[in-house]
PDB file of C-alpha atoms in Angstrom:
ATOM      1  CA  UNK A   1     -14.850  -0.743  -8.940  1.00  0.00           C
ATOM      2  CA  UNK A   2     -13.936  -3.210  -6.552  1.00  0.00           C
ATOM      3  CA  UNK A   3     -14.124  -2.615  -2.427  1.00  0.00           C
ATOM      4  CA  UNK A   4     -14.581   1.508  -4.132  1.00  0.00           C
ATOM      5  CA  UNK A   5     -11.091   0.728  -5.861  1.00  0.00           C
ATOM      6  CA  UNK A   6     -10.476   2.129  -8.710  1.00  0.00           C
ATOM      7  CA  UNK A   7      -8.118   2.536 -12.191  1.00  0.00           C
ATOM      8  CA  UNK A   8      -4.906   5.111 -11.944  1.00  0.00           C
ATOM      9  CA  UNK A   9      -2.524   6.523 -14.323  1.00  0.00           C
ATOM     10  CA  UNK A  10       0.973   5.974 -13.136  1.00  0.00           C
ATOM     11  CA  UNK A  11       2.105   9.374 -14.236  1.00  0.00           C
ATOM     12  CA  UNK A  12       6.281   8.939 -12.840  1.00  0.00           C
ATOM     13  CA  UNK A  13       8.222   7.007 -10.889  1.00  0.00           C
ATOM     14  CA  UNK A  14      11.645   7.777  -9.317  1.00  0.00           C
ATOM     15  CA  UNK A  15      14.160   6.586  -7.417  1.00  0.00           C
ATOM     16  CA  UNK A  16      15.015   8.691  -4.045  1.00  0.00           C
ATOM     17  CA  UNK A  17      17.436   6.511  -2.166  1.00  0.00           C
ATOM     18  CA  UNK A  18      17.608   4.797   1.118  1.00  0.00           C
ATOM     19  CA  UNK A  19      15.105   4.584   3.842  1.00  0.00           C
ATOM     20  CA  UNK A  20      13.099   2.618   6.659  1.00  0.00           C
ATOM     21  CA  UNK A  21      11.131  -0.106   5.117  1.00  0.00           C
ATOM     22  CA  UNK A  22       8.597  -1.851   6.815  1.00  0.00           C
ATOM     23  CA  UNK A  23       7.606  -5.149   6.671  1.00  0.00           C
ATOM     24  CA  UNK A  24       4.094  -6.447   7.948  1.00  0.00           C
ATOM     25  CA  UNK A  25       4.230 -10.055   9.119  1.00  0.00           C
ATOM     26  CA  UNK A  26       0.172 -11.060   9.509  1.00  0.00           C
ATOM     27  CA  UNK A  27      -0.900 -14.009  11.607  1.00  0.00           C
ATOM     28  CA  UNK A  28      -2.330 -15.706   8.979  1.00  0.00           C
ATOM     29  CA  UNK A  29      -1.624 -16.891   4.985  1.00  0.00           C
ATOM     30  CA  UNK A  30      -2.552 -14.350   2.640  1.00  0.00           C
ATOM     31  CA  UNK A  31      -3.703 -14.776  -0.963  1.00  0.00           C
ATOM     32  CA  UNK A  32      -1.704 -13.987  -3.930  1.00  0.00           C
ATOM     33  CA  UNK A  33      -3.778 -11.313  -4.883  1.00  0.00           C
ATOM     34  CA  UNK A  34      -4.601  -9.693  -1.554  1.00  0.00           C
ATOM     35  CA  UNK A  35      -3.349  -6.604   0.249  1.00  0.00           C
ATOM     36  CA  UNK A  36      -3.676  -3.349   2.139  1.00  0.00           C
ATOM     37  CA  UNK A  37      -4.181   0.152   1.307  1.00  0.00           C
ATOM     38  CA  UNK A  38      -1.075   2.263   1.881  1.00  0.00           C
ATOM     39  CA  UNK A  39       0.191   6.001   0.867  1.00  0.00           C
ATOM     40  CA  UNK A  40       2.186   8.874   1.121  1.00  0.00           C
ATOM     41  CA  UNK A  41      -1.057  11.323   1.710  1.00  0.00           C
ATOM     42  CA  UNK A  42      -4.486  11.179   2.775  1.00  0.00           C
ATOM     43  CA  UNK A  43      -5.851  11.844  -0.835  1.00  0.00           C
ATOM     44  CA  UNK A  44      -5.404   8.065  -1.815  1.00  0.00           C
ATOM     45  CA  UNK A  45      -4.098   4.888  -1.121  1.00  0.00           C
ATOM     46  CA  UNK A  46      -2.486   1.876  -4.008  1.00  0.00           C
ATOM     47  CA  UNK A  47      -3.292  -1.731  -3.200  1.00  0.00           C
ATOM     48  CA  UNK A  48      -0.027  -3.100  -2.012  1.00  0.00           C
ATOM     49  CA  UNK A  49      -0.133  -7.118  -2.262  1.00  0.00           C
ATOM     50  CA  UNK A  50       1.420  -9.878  -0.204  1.00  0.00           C
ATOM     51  CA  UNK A  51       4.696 -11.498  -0.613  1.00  0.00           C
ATOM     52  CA  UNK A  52       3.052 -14.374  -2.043  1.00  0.00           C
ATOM     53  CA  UNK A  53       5.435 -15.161  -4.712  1.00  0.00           C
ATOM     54  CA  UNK A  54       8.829 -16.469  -5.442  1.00  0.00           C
ATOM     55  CA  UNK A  55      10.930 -14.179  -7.271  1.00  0.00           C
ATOM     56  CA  UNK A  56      14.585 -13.745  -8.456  1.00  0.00           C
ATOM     57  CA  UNK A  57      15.435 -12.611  -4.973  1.00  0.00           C
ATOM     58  CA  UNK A  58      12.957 -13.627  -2.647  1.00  0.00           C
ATOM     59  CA  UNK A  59      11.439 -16.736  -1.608  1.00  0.00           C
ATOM     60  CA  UNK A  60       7.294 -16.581  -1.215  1.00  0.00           C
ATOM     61  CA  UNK A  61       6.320 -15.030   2.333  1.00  0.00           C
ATOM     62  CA  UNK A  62       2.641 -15.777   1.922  1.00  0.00           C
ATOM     63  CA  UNK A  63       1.889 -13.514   5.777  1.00  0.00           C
ATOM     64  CA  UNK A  64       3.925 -10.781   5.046  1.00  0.00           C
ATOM     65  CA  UNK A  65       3.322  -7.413   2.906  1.00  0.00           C
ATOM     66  CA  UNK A  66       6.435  -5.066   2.425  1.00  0.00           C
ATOM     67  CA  UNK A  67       4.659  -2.023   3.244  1.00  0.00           C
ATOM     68  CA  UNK A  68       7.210   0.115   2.332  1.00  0.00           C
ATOM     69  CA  UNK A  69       8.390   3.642   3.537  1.00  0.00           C
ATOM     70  CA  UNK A  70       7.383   4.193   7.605  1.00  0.00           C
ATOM     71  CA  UNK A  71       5.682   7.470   7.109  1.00  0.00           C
ATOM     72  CA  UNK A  72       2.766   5.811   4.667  1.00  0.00           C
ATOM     73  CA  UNK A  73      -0.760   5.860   6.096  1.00  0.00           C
ATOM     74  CA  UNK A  74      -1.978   2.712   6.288  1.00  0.00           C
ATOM     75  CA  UNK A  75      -5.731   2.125   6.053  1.00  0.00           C
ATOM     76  CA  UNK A  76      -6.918   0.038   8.974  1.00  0.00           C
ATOM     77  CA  UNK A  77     -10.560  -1.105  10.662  1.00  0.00           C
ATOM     78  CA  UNK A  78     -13.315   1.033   9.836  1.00  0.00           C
ATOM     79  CA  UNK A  79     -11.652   3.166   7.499  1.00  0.00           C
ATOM     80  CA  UNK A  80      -9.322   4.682  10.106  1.00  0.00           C
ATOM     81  CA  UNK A  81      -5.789   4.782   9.053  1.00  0.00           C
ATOM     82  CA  UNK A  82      -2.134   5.103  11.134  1.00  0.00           C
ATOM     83  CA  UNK A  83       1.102   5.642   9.845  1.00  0.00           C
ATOM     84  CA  UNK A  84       3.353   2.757   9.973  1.00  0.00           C
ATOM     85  CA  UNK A  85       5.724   3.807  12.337  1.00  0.00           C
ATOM     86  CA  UNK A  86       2.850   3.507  14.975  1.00  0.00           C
ATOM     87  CA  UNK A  87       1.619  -0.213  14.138  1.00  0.00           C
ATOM     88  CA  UNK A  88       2.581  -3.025  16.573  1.00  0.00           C
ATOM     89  CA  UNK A  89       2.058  -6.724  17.059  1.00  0.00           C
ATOM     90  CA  UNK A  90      -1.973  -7.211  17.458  1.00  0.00           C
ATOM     91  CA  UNK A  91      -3.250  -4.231  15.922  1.00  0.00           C
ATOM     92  CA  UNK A  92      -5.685  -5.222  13.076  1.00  0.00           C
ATOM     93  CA  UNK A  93      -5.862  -4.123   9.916  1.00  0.00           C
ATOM     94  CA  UNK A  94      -8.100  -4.796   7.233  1.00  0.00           C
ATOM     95  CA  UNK A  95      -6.507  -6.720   4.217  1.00  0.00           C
ATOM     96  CA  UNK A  96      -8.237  -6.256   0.730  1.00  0.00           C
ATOM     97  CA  UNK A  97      -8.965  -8.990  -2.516  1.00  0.00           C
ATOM     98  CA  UNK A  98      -9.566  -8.765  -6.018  1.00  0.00           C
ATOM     99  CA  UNK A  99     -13.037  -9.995  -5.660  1.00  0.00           C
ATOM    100  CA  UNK A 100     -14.127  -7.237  -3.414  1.00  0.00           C
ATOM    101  CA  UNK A 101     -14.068  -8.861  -0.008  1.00  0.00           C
ATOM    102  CA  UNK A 102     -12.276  -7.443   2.826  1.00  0.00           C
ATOM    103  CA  UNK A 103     -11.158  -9.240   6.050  1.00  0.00           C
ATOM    104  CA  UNK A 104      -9.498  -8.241   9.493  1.00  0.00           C
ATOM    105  CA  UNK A 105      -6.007  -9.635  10.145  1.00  0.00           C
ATOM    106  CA  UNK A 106      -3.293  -8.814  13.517  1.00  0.00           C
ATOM    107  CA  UNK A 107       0.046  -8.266  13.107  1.00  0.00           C
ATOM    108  CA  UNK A 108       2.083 -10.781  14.144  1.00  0.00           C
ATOM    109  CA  UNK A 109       5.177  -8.528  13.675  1.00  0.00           C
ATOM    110  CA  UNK A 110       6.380  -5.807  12.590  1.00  0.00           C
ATOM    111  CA  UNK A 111       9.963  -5.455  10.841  1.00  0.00           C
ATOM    112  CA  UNK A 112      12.098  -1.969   9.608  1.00  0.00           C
ATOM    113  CA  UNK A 113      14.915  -2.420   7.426  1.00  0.00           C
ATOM    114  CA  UNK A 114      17.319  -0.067   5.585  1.00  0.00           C
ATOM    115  CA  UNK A 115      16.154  -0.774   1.641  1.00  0.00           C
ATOM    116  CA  UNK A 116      16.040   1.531  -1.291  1.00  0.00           C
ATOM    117  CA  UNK A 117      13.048   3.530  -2.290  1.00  0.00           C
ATOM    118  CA  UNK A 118      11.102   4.168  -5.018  1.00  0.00           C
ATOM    119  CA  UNK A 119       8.177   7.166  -5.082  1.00  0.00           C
ATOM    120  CA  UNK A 120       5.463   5.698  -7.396  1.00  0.00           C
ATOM    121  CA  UNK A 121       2.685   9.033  -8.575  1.00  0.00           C
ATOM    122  CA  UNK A 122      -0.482   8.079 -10.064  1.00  0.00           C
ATOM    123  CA  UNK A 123      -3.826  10.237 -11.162  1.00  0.00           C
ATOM    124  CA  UNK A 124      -7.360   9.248 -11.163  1.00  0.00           C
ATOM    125  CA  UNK A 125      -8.652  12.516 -12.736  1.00  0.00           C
ATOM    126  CA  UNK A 126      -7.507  15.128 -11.270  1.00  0.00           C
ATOM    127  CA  UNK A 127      -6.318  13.957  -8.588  1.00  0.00           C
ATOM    128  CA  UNK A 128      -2.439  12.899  -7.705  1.00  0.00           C
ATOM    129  CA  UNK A 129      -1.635  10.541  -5.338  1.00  0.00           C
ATOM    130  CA  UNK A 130       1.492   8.441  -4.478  1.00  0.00           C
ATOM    131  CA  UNK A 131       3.240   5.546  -2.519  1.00  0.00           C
ATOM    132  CA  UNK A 132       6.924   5.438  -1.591  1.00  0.00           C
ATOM    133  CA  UNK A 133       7.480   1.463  -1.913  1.00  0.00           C
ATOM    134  CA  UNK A 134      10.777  -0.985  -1.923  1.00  0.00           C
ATOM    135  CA  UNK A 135      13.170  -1.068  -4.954  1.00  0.00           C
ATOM    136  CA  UNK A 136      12.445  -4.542  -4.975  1.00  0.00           C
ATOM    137  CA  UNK A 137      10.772  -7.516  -7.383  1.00  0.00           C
ATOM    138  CA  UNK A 138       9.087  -9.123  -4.179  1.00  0.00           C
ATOM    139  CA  UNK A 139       6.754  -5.678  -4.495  1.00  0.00           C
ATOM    140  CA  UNK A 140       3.186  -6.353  -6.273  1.00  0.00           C
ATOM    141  CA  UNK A 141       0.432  -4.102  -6.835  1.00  0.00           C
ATOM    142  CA  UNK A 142      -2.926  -4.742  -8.822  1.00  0.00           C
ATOM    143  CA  UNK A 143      -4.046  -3.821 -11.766  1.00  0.00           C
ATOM    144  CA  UNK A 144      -7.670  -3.559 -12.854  1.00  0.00           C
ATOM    145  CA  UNK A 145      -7.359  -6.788 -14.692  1.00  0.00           C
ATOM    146  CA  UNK A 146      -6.449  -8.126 -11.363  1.00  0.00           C
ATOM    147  CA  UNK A 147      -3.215  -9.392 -12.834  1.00  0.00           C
ATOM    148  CA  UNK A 148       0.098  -8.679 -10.033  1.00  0.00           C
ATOM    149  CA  UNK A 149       2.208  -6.488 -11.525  1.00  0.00           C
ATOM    150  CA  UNK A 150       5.867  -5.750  -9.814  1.00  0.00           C
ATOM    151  CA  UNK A 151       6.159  -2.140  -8.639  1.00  0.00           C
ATOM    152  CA  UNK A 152       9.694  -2.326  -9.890  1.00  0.00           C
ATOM    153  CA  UNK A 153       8.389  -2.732 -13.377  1.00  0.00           C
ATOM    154  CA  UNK A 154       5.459  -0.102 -13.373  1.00  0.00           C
ATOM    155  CA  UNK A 155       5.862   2.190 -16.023  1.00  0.00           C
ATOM    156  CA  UNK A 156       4.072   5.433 -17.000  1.00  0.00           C
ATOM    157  CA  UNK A 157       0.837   5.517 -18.570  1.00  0.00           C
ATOM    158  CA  UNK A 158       0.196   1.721 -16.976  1.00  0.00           C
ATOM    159  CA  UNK A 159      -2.764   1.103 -14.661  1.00  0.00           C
ATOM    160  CA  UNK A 160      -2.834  -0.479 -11.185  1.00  0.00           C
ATOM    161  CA  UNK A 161      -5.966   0.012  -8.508  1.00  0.00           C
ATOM    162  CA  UNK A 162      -5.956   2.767  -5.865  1.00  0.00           C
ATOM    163  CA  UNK A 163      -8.813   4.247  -3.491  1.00  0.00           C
ATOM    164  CA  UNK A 164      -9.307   7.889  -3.349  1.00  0.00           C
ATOM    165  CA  UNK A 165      -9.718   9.282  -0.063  1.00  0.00           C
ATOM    166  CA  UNK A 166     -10.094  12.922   1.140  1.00  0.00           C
ATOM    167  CA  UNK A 167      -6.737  14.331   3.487  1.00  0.00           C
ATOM    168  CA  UNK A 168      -7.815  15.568   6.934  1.00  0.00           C
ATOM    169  CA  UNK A 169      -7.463  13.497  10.028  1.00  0.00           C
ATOM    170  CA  UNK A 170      -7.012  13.591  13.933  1.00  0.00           C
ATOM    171  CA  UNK A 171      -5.540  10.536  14.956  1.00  0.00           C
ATOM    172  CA  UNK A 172      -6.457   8.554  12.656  1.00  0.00           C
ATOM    173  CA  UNK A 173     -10.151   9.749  12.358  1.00  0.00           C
ATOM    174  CA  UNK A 174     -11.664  11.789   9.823  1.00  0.00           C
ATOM    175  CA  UNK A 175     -12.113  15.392  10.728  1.00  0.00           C
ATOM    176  CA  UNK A 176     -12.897  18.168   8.574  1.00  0.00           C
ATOM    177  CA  UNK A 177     -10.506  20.368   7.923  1.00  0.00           C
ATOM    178  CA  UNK A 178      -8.415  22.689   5.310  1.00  0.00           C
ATOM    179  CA  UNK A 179      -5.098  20.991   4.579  1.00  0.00           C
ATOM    180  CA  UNK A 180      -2.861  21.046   1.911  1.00  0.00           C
ATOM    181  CA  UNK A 181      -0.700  17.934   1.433  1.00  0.00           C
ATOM    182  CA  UNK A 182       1.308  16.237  -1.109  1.00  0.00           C
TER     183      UNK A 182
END
């Protein structure tokens, strides 16, 4: 278990159509293999990598990670999170490796496009969580072998790295609280 990471089943994938995508432009180069925590819920997060490689379509954008859908909860500094919709230029988030380090990066800018969308749902136990990311082959996440995989290639029964969290926050903060959410 790296940075309390850990190994999911992706248990379906579907496409849902069009939405607002966002992109996160950082102020500084980003490894291959490093990312941020986003999802759909506050029961878990996938490890969504930078741009850091050419593809098909897109050329290598080593500061940016396509974040996709604006609703995710992002994980930020000291495990507070915010949806996306509310970053901005400056705020810092923390950015995540394979090897278990973490590190604090601003946004240099934020960008929301029109793209398709893909729901990705994955279990670690009992527990579902998901991510609604791009359509797209410039999408990574990680797998436990800390190989980059292509979201748009993910297939059921696979493995990739997510962090369980528990759903129940003020503002970003942890509160307790009953809440139902998925």
């Amino acid at each position: 278990m790296v940075n309390n990471l850990q190994e999911a089943e992706v248990v379906r994938l579907e496409s849902i159509g069009e939405g607002s995508r966002v992109c996160l432009d950082l102020v500084d180069h980003l490894a291959p293999t490093e990312g941020i925590l986003l999802g759909n819920t506050g029961h878990g997060y996938f490890l969504v990598l930078a741009e850091n490689r050419t593809t098909d379509t897109y050329p290598a954008r080593p500061f940016r990670i396509n974040s996709g859908a604006i609703h995710h909860y992002v994980l930020k500094e000291d495990e507070k999170t915010a949806y996306l919709a509310e970053l901005k230029p400056g705020d810092v988030i923390t950015v995540y490796n394979e090897e278990g380090k973490m590190r604090k990066i601003a946004i240099g800018r934020v960008k929301i496009e029109k793209r398709p969308l893909m729901r990705v749902v994955a279990k670690v136990g009992d527990t579902e969580i998901s991510v609604t990311l791009q359509e797209a082959d410039s999408v990574h996440v990680l797998t436990p072998e800390h190989k980059e995989k292509p979201a748009i290639t993910l297939q059921e029964g696979e493995r990739i790295l997510v962090k369980l969290d528990q759903p129940g926050r003020h503002l970003g903060e942890k509160i307790e609280e009953e809440i139902i959410e998925f």
